[in-house]
Tab-separated table of C-alpha atoms in Angstrom:
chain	number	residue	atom	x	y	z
A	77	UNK	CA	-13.492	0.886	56.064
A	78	UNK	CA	-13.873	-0.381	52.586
A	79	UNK	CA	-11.870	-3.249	51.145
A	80	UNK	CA	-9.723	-2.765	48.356
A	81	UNK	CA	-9.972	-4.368	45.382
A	82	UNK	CA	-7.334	-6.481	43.847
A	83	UNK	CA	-6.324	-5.098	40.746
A	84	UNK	CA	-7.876	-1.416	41.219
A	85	UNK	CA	-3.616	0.366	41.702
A	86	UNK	CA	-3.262	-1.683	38.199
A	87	UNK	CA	-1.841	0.301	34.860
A	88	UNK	CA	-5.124	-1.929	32.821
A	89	UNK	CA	-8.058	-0.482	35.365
A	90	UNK	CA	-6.081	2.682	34.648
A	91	UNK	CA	-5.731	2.670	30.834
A	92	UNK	CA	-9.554	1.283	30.903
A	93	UNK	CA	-10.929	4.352	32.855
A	94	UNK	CA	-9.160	6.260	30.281
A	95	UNK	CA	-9.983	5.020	27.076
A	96	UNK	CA	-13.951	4.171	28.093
A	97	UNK	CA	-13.745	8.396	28.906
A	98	UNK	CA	-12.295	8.838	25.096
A	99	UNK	CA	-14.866	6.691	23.700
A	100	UNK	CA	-18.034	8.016	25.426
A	101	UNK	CA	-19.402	9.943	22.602
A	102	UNK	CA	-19.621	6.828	20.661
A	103	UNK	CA	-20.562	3.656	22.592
A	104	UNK	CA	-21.417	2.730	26.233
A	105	UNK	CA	-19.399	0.337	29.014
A	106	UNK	CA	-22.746	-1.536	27.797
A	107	UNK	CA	-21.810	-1.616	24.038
A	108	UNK	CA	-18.200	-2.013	24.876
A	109	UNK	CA	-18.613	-5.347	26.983
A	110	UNK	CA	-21.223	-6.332	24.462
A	111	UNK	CA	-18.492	-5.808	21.497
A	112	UNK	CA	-16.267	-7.747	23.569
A	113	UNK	CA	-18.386	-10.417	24.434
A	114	UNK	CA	-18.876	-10.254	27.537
A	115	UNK	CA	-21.717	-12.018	28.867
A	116	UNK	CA	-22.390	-9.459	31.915
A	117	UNK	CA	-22.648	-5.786	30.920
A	118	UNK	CA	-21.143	-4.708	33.811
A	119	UNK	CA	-17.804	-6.412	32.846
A	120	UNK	CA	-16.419	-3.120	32.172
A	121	UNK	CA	-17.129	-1.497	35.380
A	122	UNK	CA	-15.752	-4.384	37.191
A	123	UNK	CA	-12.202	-3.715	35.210
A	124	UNK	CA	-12.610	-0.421	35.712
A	125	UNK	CA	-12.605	-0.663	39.186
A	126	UNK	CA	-9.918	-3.271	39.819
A	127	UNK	CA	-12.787	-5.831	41.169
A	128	UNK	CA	-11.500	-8.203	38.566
A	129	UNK	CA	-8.790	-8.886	36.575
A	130	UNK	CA	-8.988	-9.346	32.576
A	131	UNK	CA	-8.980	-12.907	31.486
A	132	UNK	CA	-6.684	-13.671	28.536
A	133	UNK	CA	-8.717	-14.476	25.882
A	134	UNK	CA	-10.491	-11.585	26.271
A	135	UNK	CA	-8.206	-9.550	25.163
A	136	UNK	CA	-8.197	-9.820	21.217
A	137	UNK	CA	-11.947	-8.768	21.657
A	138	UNK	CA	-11.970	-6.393	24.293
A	139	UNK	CA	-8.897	-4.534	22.278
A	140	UNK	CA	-11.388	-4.193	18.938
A	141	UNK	CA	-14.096	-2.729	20.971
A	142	UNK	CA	-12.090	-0.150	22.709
A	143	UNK	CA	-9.876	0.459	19.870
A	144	UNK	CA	-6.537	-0.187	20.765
A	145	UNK	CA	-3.545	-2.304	19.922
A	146	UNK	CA	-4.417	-5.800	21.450
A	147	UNK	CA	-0.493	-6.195	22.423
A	148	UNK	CA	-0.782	-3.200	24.646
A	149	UNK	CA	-3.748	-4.824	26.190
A	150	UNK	CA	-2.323	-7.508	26.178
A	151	UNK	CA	1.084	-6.564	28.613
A	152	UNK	CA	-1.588	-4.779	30.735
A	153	UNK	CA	-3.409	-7.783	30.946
A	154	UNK	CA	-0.052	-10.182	31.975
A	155	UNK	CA	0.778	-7.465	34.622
A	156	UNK	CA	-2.706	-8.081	36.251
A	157	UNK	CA	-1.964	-11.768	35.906
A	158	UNK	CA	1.433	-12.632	37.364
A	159	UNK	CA	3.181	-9.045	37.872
A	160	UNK	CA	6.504	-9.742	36.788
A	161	UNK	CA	7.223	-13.321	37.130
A	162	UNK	CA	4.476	-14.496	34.128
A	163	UNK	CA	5.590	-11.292	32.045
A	164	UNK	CA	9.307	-12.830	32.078
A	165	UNK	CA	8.235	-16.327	31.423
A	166	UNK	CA	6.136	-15.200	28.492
A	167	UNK	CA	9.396	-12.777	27.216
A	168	UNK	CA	12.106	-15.982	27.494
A	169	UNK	CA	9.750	-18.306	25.416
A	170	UNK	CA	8.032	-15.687	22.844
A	171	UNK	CA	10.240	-13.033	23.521
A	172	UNK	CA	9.496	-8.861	24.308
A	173	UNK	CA	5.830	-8.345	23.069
A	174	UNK	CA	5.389	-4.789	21.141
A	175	UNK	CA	2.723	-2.849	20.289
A	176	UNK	CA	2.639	-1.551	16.832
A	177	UNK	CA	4.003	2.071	17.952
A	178	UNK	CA	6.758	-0.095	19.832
A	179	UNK	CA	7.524	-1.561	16.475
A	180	UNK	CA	7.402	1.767	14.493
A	181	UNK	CA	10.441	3.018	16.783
A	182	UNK	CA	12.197	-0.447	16.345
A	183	UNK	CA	11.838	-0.036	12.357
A	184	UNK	CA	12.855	3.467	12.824
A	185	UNK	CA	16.066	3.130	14.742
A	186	UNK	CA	17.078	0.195	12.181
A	187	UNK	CA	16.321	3.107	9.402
A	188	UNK	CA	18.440	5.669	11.105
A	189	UNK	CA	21.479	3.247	11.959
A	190	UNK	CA	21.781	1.891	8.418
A	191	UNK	CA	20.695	-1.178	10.007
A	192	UNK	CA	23.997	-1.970	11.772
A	193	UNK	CA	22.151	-3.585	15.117
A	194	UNK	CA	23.860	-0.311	17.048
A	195	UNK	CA	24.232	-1.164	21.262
A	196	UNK	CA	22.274	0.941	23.658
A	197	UNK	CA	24.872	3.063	24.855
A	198	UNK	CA	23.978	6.005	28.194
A	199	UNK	CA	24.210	8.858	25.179
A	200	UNK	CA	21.538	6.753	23.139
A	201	UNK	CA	19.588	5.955	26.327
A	202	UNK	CA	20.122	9.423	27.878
A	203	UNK	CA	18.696	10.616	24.017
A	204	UNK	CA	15.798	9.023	24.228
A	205	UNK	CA	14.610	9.721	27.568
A	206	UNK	CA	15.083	12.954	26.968
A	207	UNK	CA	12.695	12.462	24.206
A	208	UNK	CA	9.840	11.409	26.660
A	209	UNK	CA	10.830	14.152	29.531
A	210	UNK	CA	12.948	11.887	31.575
């Protein structure tokens, strides 16, 4: 039987699998790790896989070479490191980390409410679930 690997059920080996897919017609894992910095080409493939888990300071690079908003990596990246213990530690000092899109709904909802710092009530919350199929 073969041994699982540590970090291969994680949402970052997931998204990674993904977006290397999306970017195929335009660079290699090679070109990818390279654009990252990564010393060892095969980097990627160990991410990929869930063999290893991305180091922090990785992230601002690996997020230019595959494109993406480096705060999404980045909340991957603190799941693979501490599940939900680190996450919440890093949320009460720095507080909730959003991607860009994150912060396009936040400046939205501020738009639409006249800024008046509305509460989430179960209509709003229902109302935007339903938004997302949920």
């Amino acid at each position: 039987m073969m041994a699982r690997k540590p970090y291969e059920d994680s949402r970052l080996a997931k998204f990674l699998e993904k977006r290397v897919l999306e970017l195929r017609p335009r660079k290699t894992q090679a070109e990818i790790a390279e654009q990252a910095g990564f010393v060892n080409p095969n980097m990627i493939a160990m991410l990929k896989s869930g063999a290893t888990k991305l180091p922090l300071d990785r992230v601002p690079s690996l997020a230019v070479a595959l494109e993406c908003d480096p705060r999404f990596l980045f909340n991957l990246a603190l799941e693979q490191l501490g599940g939900d213990t680190t996450k919440r530690a890093i949320e009460e000092i720095f507080g909730v980390v959003a991607t860009k899109n994150e912060a396009a709904w936040t400046h939205e909802i501020r738009d639409a409410s006249g800024h008046t710092d509305p509460s989430l009530t179960s209509r709003g919350r229902a109302a935007i679930r339903g938004i997302f199929g949920k």
